[in-house]
Coordinates of C-alpha atoms and ligand atoms in Angstrom, one line a residue:
M1 CA 101.5 121.5 64.1
K2 CA 102.2 124.1 66.8
I3 CA 100.4 123.2 70.0
A4 CA 100.1 124.9 73.4
I5 CA 98.9 122.9 76.4
V6 CA 97.5 125.0 79.3
G7 CA 97.8 123.1 82.6
S8 CA 100.8 120.8 82.9
G9 CA 99.6 118.3 85.5
Y10 CA 99.0 114.6 85.1
V11 CA 96.9 115.0 81.9
G12 CA 98.5 118.1 80.4
L13 CA 102.0 117.0 80.8
V14 CA 101.3 113.5 79.4
T15 CA 99.3 115.0 76.5
G16 CA 102.1 117.5 75.7
V17 CA 104.9 115.0 75.9
C18 CA 103.0 112.4 73.7
L19 CA 102.0 115.0 71.1
S20 CA 105.5 116.2 70.8
D21 CA 106.6 112.6 70.5
F22 CA 104.2 112.4 67.5
G23 CA 106.2 115.1 65.9
H24 CA 104.2 118.2 66.9
E25 CA 105.9 121.3 68.3
V26 CA 104.5 121.6 71.9
V27 CA 104.7 124.2 74.6
C28 CA 103.4 123.2 78.0
V29 CA 102.1 126.1 80.1
D30 CA 101.4 126.2 83.8
T31 CA 100.9 129.0 86.4
D32 CA 102.9 126.9 88.9
Q33 CA 106.3 128.4 88.5
S34 CA 108.1 125.8 90.6
K35 CA 106.6 123.1 88.4
I36 CA 107.8 124.7 85.2
E37 CA 111.3 125.4 86.6
A38 CA 111.5 121.8 87.7
L39 CA 110.5 120.6 84.2
E40 CA 113.1 123.0 82.6
R41 CA 115.7 121.4 84.9
G42 CA 114.6 118.0 83.6
E43 CA 112.8 117.0 86.8
I44 CA 109.4 115.4 86.5
P45 CA 106.9 116.7 89.2
I46 CA 104.8 113.6 89.1
Y47 CA 105.5 109.8 89.2
E48 CA 104.3 108.2 86.0
P49 CA 106.2 105.3 84.5
G50 CA 108.1 106.2 81.3
L51 CA 107.4 109.9 81.4
A52 CA 110.8 111.1 82.4
E53 CA 112.5 109.4 79.5
L54 CA 109.9 110.7 77.0
V55 CA 110.3 114.3 78.3
K56 CA 114.1 114.1 78.0
T57 CA 114.0 112.8 74.4
N58 CA 111.5 115.4 73.2
V59 CA 113.1 118.3 74.9
A60 CA 116.4 117.3 73.4
S61 CA 114.7 117.1 69.9
G62 CA 113.6 120.7 70.4
R63 CA 109.9 119.8 70.0
L64 CA 108.9 120.2 73.7
S65 CA 109.3 123.2 76.0
F66 CA 107.8 124.7 79.1
T67 CA 106.7 128.2 80.1
T68 CA 104.6 130.1 82.6
D69 CA 103.9 132.7 79.9
L70 CA 100.6 131.9 78.2
A71 CA 100.7 135.1 76.2
Q72 CA 103.9 134.0 74.5
A73 CA 102.9 130.3 73.8
V74 CA 99.4 130.9 72.5
P75 CA 99.6 133.3 69.6
V76 CA 101.8 131.0 67.5
A77 CA 99.7 127.9 68.3
D78 CA 97.3 126.3 65.8
V79 CA 95.7 124.3 68.7
V80 CA 95.5 125.1 72.4
F81 CA 94.5 122.4 74.8
I82 CA 93.0 123.3 78.2
A83 CA 94.0 120.7 80.7
V84 CA 93.6 122.4 84.0
G85 CA 92.0 120.8 87.0
T86 CA 88.2 120.6 87.5
P87 CA 88.0 119.6 91.2
S88 CA 84.8 119.2 93.2
R89 CA 83.4 122.6 94.2
R90 CA 83.5 122.9 97.9
G91 CA 80.1 122.6 99.4
D92 CA 78.0 121.3 96.5
G93 CA 80.1 118.8 94.6
H94 CA 79.6 120.5 91.2
A95 CA 82.7 120.6 89.0
D96 CA 84.6 123.7 89.9
L97 CA 85.1 125.4 86.5
R98 CA 87.0 128.5 87.7
Y99 CA 90.3 127.4 86.3
V100 CA 88.9 126.5 82.9
Y101 CA 87.1 129.9 82.7
A102 CA 90.2 131.7 83.8
V103 CA 92.1 130.1 81.0
A104 CA 89.4 131.0 78.5
R105 CA 89.6 134.7 79.5
E106 CA 93.4 134.6 79.1
L107 CA 93.1 132.9 75.7
A108 CA 90.7 135.5 74.4
D109 CA 93.4 138.2 74.3
A110 CA 96.3 135.8 73.4
V111 CA 95.0 134.0 70.3
S112 CA 96.1 135.0 66.9
G113 CA 94.7 133.7 63.6
F114 CA 92.4 130.7 63.4
T115 CA 92.9 128.7 66.6
V116 CA 91.2 125.5 67.8
V117 CA 90.7 125.6 71.5
V118 CA 90.3 122.1 72.9
T119 CA 88.9 121.3 76.3
K120 CA 90.7 118.2 77.6
S121 CA 89.7 118.8 81.2
T122 CA 86.7 116.8 82.3
V123 CA 83.9 119.4 82.2
P124 CA 80.1 119.3 82.5
V125 CA 77.9 119.4 79.4
G126 CA 77.6 123.0 78.1
T127 CA 81.0 124.1 79.4
G128 CA 82.4 124.3 75.8
D129 CA 79.5 126.7 74.9
E130 CA 80.5 128.9 77.9
V131 CA 84.2 128.8 77.0
A132 CA 83.3 129.9 73.4
H133 CA 81.0 132.6 74.8
I134 CA 83.7 133.9 77.2
I135 CA 86.3 134.2 74.3
A136 CA 83.8 135.7 71.9
T137 CA 82.6 138.3 74.4
A138 CA 86.1 139.3 75.5
N139 CA 87.5 139.4 71.9
P140 CA 84.8 139.5 69.2
D141 CA 87.5 139.4 66.5
A142 CA 89.0 136.1 67.8
D143 CA 88.8 133.4 65.1
V144 CA 88.3 130.5 67.5
T145 CA 86.4 127.3 67.5
V146 CA 86.0 125.3 70.8
V147 CA 86.3 121.5 70.7
S148 CA 85.7 118.9 73.4
N149 CA 88.3 116.2 73.5
P150 CA 88.0 114.4 76.8
E151 CA 90.9 112.3 78.1
F152 CA 90.5 108.7 79.1
L153 CA 94.1 107.9 80.2
R154 CA 94.7 106.0 83.4
E155 CA 97.4 107.2 85.8
G156 CA 100.1 104.6 86.1
A157 CA 99.6 103.6 82.4
A158 CA 99.1 107.1 81.0
I159 CA 101.6 107.0 78.2
E160 CA 100.5 103.6 76.9
D161 CA 96.9 104.8 77.1
F162 CA 97.5 108.0 75.3
K163 CA 99.5 106.4 72.5
R164 CA 97.2 103.4 72.2
P165 CA 93.8 104.6 73.2
D166 CA 90.6 102.5 72.7
R167 CA 89.1 105.6 71.0
I168 CA 89.6 109.3 70.7
V169 CA 86.4 111.3 71.2
V170 CA 86.3 114.7 69.5
G171 CA 83.2 117.0 69.8
I172 CA 83.1 119.8 67.3
E173 CA 80.7 122.5 66.3
D174 CA 82.7 123.9 63.3
E175 CA 83.8 121.7 60.4
R176 CA 87.1 123.4 60.2
A177 CA 88.0 121.7 63.5
R178 CA 87.7 118.3 62.0
A179 CA 90.7 118.6 59.7
V180 CA 92.8 120.2 62.5
M181 CA 92.0 117.5 65.1
S182 CA 92.5 114.7 62.5
E183 CA 96.0 116.1 61.9
V184 CA 96.7 116.3 65.7
Y185 CA 95.9 112.6 66.1
R186 CA 97.0 111.4 62.7
P187 CA 99.7 109.0 64.1
L188 CA 97.1 107.4 66.3
Y189 CA 94.7 107.1 63.4
L190 CA 97.4 105.3 61.5
N191 CA 97.6 102.9 64.5
K192 CA 93.9 102.2 63.9
S193 CA 92.7 103.9 67.1
P194 CA 89.1 105.0 66.2
L195 CA 88.7 108.8 66.0
M196 CA 85.1 109.4 66.8
F197 CA 83.7 112.8 65.8
T198 CA 80.5 114.0 67.5
T199 CA 78.9 117.1 68.8
R200 CA 80.6 119.1 71.6
R201 CA 77.9 118.4 74.1
T202 CA 77.8 114.7 73.3
A203 CA 81.6 114.5 73.8
E204 CA 81.3 116.2 77.2
L205 CA 78.6 113.7 78.2
I206 CA 80.6 110.7 77.0
K207 CA 83.4 111.4 79.5
Y208 CA 81.1 111.5 82.5
A209 CA 79.1 108.6 81.3
A210 CA 82.3 106.5 80.9
N211 CA 83.6 107.3 84.3
A212 CA 80.2 106.8 86.0
F213 CA 79.8 103.4 84.3
L214 CA 83.2 102.2 85.4
A215 CA 82.5 103.4 89.0
M216 CA 79.2 101.5 88.9
K217 CA 80.9 98.4 87.7
I218 CA 83.4 98.5 90.5
T219 CA 80.7 99.2 93.1
F220 CA 78.6 96.4 91.7
I221 CA 81.4 93.8 92.2
N222 CA 82.1 95.2 95.6
E223 CA 78.5 94.6 96.7
I224 CA 78.7 91.1 95.2
A225 CA 81.8 90.6 97.3
D226 CA 79.9 91.5 100.5
L227 CA 77.2 89.0 99.4
C228 CA 79.9 86.3 98.9
E229 CA 81.2 86.9 102.4
A230 CA 77.8 86.6 103.9
A231 CA 76.7 83.6 101.8
G232 CA 80.0 81.7 101.4
G233 CA 80.9 82.4 97.8
D234 CA 84.1 83.5 96.1
V235 CA 83.9 86.9 94.4
Q236 CA 86.9 86.2 92.2
E237 CA 85.2 83.2 90.7
V238 CA 81.9 85.2 90.3
A239 CA 83.9 88.0 88.5
R240 CA 85.5 85.4 86.2
G241 CA 82.2 83.7 85.6
I242 CA 80.5 86.9 84.6
G243 CA 83.5 88.6 83.0
L244 CA 83.9 85.8 80.4
D245 CA 80.5 87.0 79.0
N246 CA 81.5 89.4 76.3
R247 CA 78.5 91.5 77.0
I248 CA 79.9 92.1 80.5
G249 CA 83.7 92.0 80.0
S250 CA 86.3 91.1 82.7
K251 CA 87.7 94.6 83.3
F252 CA 86.8 96.7 86.4
L253 CA 85.5 93.6 88.2
H254 CA 88.1 93.4 90.9
A255 CA 86.5 93.7 94.3
G256 CA 88.4 96.0 96.7
P257 CA 88.2 98.8 99.3
G258 CA 86.1 101.1 97.0
Y259 CA 87.2 103.4 94.2
G260 CA 89.2 106.5 94.8
G261 CA 91.6 108.8 92.8
S262 CA 91.4 112.1 91.1
C263 CA 88.6 111.3 88.7
F264 CA 85.9 108.7 89.7
P265 CA 84.9 110.3 93.1
K266 CA 84.6 113.9 91.8
D267 CA 83.2 112.9 88.4
T268 CA 80.4 110.7 89.7
V269 CA 79.3 113.4 92.1
A270 CA 79.5 116.1 89.4
L271 CA 77.4 113.9 87.1
V272 CA 74.7 113.5 89.8
K273 CA 74.7 117.4 90.1
I274 CA 74.5 117.9 86.3
A275 CA 71.7 115.4 86.0
Q276 CA 69.7 117.1 88.8
D277 CA 70.2 120.5 87.2
F278 CA 68.7 119.1 84.0
G279 CA 65.8 117.6 86.0
S280 CA 66.9 114.1 84.9
P281 CA 68.3 112.5 88.0
M282 CA 70.7 109.6 87.7
R283 CA 69.7 107.4 90.6
L284 CA 72.1 104.6 89.8
V285 CA 75.0 107.0 90.0
E286 CA 73.7 108.6 93.2
T287 CA 73.5 105.2 94.8
T288 CA 77.0 104.3 93.6
V289 CA 78.4 107.4 95.2
S290 CA 76.8 106.7 98.5
I291 CA 77.8 103.0 98.6
N292 CA 81.4 103.8 97.8
E293 CA 81.6 106.5 100.4
Q294 CA 80.4 104.1 103.1
R295 CA 82.6 101.3 101.9
K296 CA 85.9 103.1 102.6
R297 CA 85.0 103.5 106.3
A298 CA 83.6 100.0 106.4
M299 CA 87.0 98.7 105.4
S300 CA 88.5 100.1 108.7
R301 CA 85.7 98.2 110.6
K302 CA 86.8 95.1 108.7
V303 CA 90.3 95.6 109.9
I304 CA 89.1 96.2 113.5
A305 CA 87.0 93.0 113.3
A306 CA 90.1 91.1 112.2
C307 CA 91.9 92.4 115.2
G308 CA 89.3 91.0 117.5
G309 CA 87.1 94.0 117.6
D310 CA 89.5 96.5 119.2
V311 CA 92.6 98.3 117.9
R312 CA 93.2 100.7 120.8
G313 CA 96.9 100.7 121.5
K314 CA 97.6 98.2 118.6
T315 CA 100.0 98.8 115.8
I316 CA 98.5 98.4 112.3
G317 CA 100.9 98.3 109.4
V318 CA 99.5 99.6 106.1
L319 CA 101.0 98.5 102.7
G320 CA 100.1 101.0 100.0
L321 CA 98.6 104.5 100.2
T322 CA 98.0 105.7 96.7
F323 CA 94.6 105.1 95.1
K324 CA 96.2 102.6 92.7
P325 CA 99.7 101.3 92.0
N326 CA 102.2 103.1 89.7
T327 CA 101.2 106.7 90.7
D328 CA 102.0 109.1 93.5
D329 CA 98.5 110.5 93.4
M330 CA 96.8 110.5 96.8
R331 CA 93.7 112.3 95.8
E332 CA 90.6 110.6 97.4
A333 CA 92.7 107.4 98.0
P334 CA 90.6 104.8 100.1
S335 CA 93.7 104.6 102.4
I336 CA 92.8 108.0 103.8
D337 CA 89.4 107.0 105.2
I338 CA 90.6 103.5 106.2
I339 CA 93.6 104.9 108.2
Q340 CA 91.5 107.7 109.7
G341 CA 89.0 105.1 110.8
L342 CA 91.8 103.1 112.6
L343 CA 93.3 106.2 114.1
D344 CA 89.9 107.3 115.4
K345 CA 89.7 104.0 117.3
G346 CA 93.0 104.5 119.0
A347 CA 95.3 102.5 116.7
R348 CA 98.9 103.4 115.9
V349 CA 99.3 103.3 112.1
V350 CA 102.6 102.7 110.3
A351 CA 102.5 102.8 106.5
Y352 CA 104.8 102.3 103.5
D353 CA 104.1 103.2 99.9
P354 CA 106.7 103.2 97.1
Q355 CA 105.6 106.7 95.8
G356 CA 102.7 108.0 98.0
M357 CA 104.3 108.9 101.3
V358 CA 105.1 112.5 100.5
G359 CA 101.5 113.2 99.4
A360 CA 100.1 111.2 102.3
R361 CA 102.1 113.2 104.9
E362 CA 100.2 116.3 103.8
I363 CA 96.8 114.7 104.1
I364 CA 96.8 112.3 107.0
E365 CA 97.9 113.5 110.4
N366 CA 99.4 111.2 113.1
I367 CA 100.5 108.5 110.7
E368 CA 104.0 107.1 110.9
F369 CA 106.0 105.9 107.9
A370 CA 108.4 102.9 107.4
S371 CA 111.1 102.6 104.9
N372 CA 110.0 99.3 103.3
S373 CA 107.4 96.5 103.4
Y374 CA 109.2 94.5 106.0
A375 CA 109.7 97.5 108.3
V376 CA 105.9 98.1 108.2
A377 CA 105.4 94.6 109.6
D378 CA 107.8 95.1 112.5
K379 CA 105.9 94.3 115.8
A380 CA 102.6 95.0 114.1
D381 CA 99.4 93.5 115.4
A382 CA 98.0 93.4 111.9
L383 CA 99.0 94.2 108.4
V384 CA 96.6 95.7 105.9
L385 CA 97.3 95.6 102.1
V386 CA 95.5 98.6 100.6
T387 CA 97.2 99.2 97.3
E388 CA 98.4 96.3 95.1
W389 CA 101.9 97.6 94.1
D390 CA 103.9 94.9 92.4
E391 CA 106.4 94.8 95.2
F392 CA 103.6 93.7 97.6
R393 CA 102.7 90.8 95.4
S394 CA 105.6 88.6 96.2
L395 CA 106.5 89.3 99.8
D396 CA 108.3 86.7 101.8
L397 CA 105.3 85.9 103.9
G398 CA 107.4 83.9 106.4
R399 CA 109.6 86.8 107.0
V400 CA 106.6 89.2 107.4
A401 CA 104.9 86.9 109.8
A402 CA 108.0 86.4 111.9
A403 CA 108.4 90.2 112.2
M404 CA 104.9 90.8 113.4
K405 CA 103.5 90.7 117.0
S406 CA 100.6 88.7 115.8
P407 CA 100.3 87.6 112.1
V408 CA 97.0 89.0 110.9
L409 CA 96.9 89.9 107.2
V410 CA 93.9 91.9 105.9
D411 CA 94.3 91.8 102.1
L412 CA 91.9 94.4 100.7
R413 CA 93.1 93.6 97.1
N414 CA 93.0 89.8 97.2
V415 CA 96.6 89.6 96.2
Y416 CA 97.3 86.5 98.2
S417 CA 95.4 83.2 98.7
A418 CA 94.1 82.0 102.0
Q419 CA 96.1 78.8 101.5
E420 CA 99.4 80.7 101.0
A421 CA 98.8 83.0 103.9
T422 CA 97.7 80.4 106.4
K423 CA 100.6 78.2 105.5
H424 CA 102.8 80.9 106.9
G425 CA 100.8 81.1 110.1
F426 CA 98.7 84.1 109.1
E427 CA 95.2 84.8 110.2
Y428 CA 94.0 85.9 106.7
V429 CA 91.1 88.1 105.8
S430 CA 90.3 89.2 102.2
I431 CA 87.5 90.6 100.2
G432 CA 84.6 88.4 99.2
R433 CA 86.3 85.1 99.6
P434 CA 85.7 82.3 102.1
V435 CA 88.8 81.5 104.2
G436 CA 87.7 78.8 106.7
V437 CA 88.9 75.3 106.2
D438 CA 85.3 74.3 105.5
G439 CA 85.0 77.1 102.9
K440 CA 82.6 79.1 105.1
P441 CA 83.4 82.6 106.2
R442 CA 84.9 83.2 109.6
P443 CA 83.5 85.9 111.9
G444 CA 86.1 88.4 110.7
E445 CA 85.0 87.8 107.1
A446 CA 81.4 88.6 107.7
A447 CA 80.0 91.3 105.4
V448 CA 80.6 94.8 106.8
Ligands
LIG1 P1 96.4 118.4 87.9 O1 95.9 119.1 89.1 O2 97.4 117.4 88.0 O3 96.9 119.5 86.9 C1 96.3 120.8 86.6 C2 97.4 121.8 86.3 O4 96.8 123.0 85.9 C3 98.2 122.2 87.6 O5 99.6 122.0 87.3 C4 97.9 123.7 87.8 O6 99.0 124.4 88.3 C5 97.5 124.1 86.3 N1 96.7 125.3 86.2 C6 95.7 125.7 87.0 N2 95.2 126.9 86.5 C7 96.0 127.2 85.5 C8 96.0 128.4 84.6 N3 95.2 129.4 84.7 N4 97.0 128.4 83.6 C9 97.9 127.4 83.5 N5 97.9 126.3 84.3 C10 97.0 126.2 85.3 O7 95.1 117.9 87.2 P2 95.0 116.6 86.3 O8 94.9 115.3 87.1 O9 96.0 116.6 85.2 O10 93.5 116.8 85.6 C11 93.3 117.8 84.7 C12 91.9 117.5 84.0 O11 91.9 116.3 83.3 C13 90.8 117.4 85.1 O12 89.6 118.0 84.5 C14 90.6 115.9 85.3 O13 89.3 115.6 85.7 C15 90.9 115.4 83.8 N6 91.4 114.0 83.8 C16 92.3 113.6 84.7 C17 92.8 112.3 84.6 C18 93.8 111.8 85.5 O14 94.0 110.5 85.6 N7 94.4 112.6 86.3 C19 92.3 111.4 83.5 C20 91.3 111.9 82.6 C21 90.9 113.3 82.8

């Protein structure tokens, strides 16, 4: 099949590359000329494991190409995916649909013959209707059907997720789209990934419901972690104890500094707005949003408490900046609020991240960067582990402690154990776990 992908960011590029790897002929379109030029030179504008190799193979096979010219890519395409951003609208938190609608207007004039237009961007319920309306109004002769096919991939594991998804959700309003979308995903279907057909509105709702549910699950375990700190329990044991129940499941039960990233924060807020618009408020999600917002700042108070209540003039080393490992994405990363909270209280912050420092430099002012994990620890008064990159999981703790002014380790991802850290002389603070010899929380461990 001939496929055009409009928007070649994290989702569009991965979608395009994987579909070309399935054997389709794919053109990735983007308005960002420097991005397209970089891709044409074989440079990958984002960090995503395995992506560079896959781009190279499929470009070499002639199945994958890049352009800024939508009008050239779309007329020959059987299927056009819209994968542009839907960020939070400034001021009210609604999904900002201007990029999606701009693409719809461009497509109206560019399509030729029967074309399936697929919204892959995360969009509020009813957006597909509006995209169809825009195209039909601008070009009444266009033979187009609009499909909703939300994406569930996770950055850092995007290729694996795209090629081996738990399910593919396809919302259609025209039976002709069923055969086309089945053909697009045929290789996955053969791999037994369930292809679920539903209505367009339902598909749009499934995406927001999935993200909101996962955000709630994370927030739930974070609150249980606070209770564990106050009451003297161990959140990891609680998570294991409940996660072994098949009705609950063990995933997304890792207590931490709060969720961040390019999806959960904006999608939960957008769902709250959608629900309010329909007069059907989602109070669980509203509460999740507010708990998570407060939690990120509370983490900087936790660090300050671990430093004896004052960080003025102290050097705090930060390990990890991106919202999760294996990505360079800094959007809404908890590190931003945590670091800002420390800077506001007069700390000097030195950070290291394997992929996030370029992005962080644009977002956080007055932060310094180190060249590796050990350089971050150099003469630091405390070290905070914010993102659980693999390389932070097996640090030589003796070497880290020796480099520091005072060995305080605030482990916001529970990567280490109290036993391990204290053996190397660390004062160790983690999330939702007792650290005292007697198993009771220390003052620094008190719920924040
Ligand atoms: P992104 O910001 O990385 O990429 C969007 C791209 O669209 C950019 O390269 C931008 O230049 C391009 N673009 C904007 N307007 C355009 C136009 N008129 N024509 C062509 N290109 C245009 O965004 P992303 O993270 O890939 O997210 C895209 C959508 O997918 C969003 O709705 C997001 O919520 C959803 N989503 C993202 C993820 C994720 O992990 N990032 C996962 C699932 C769903």
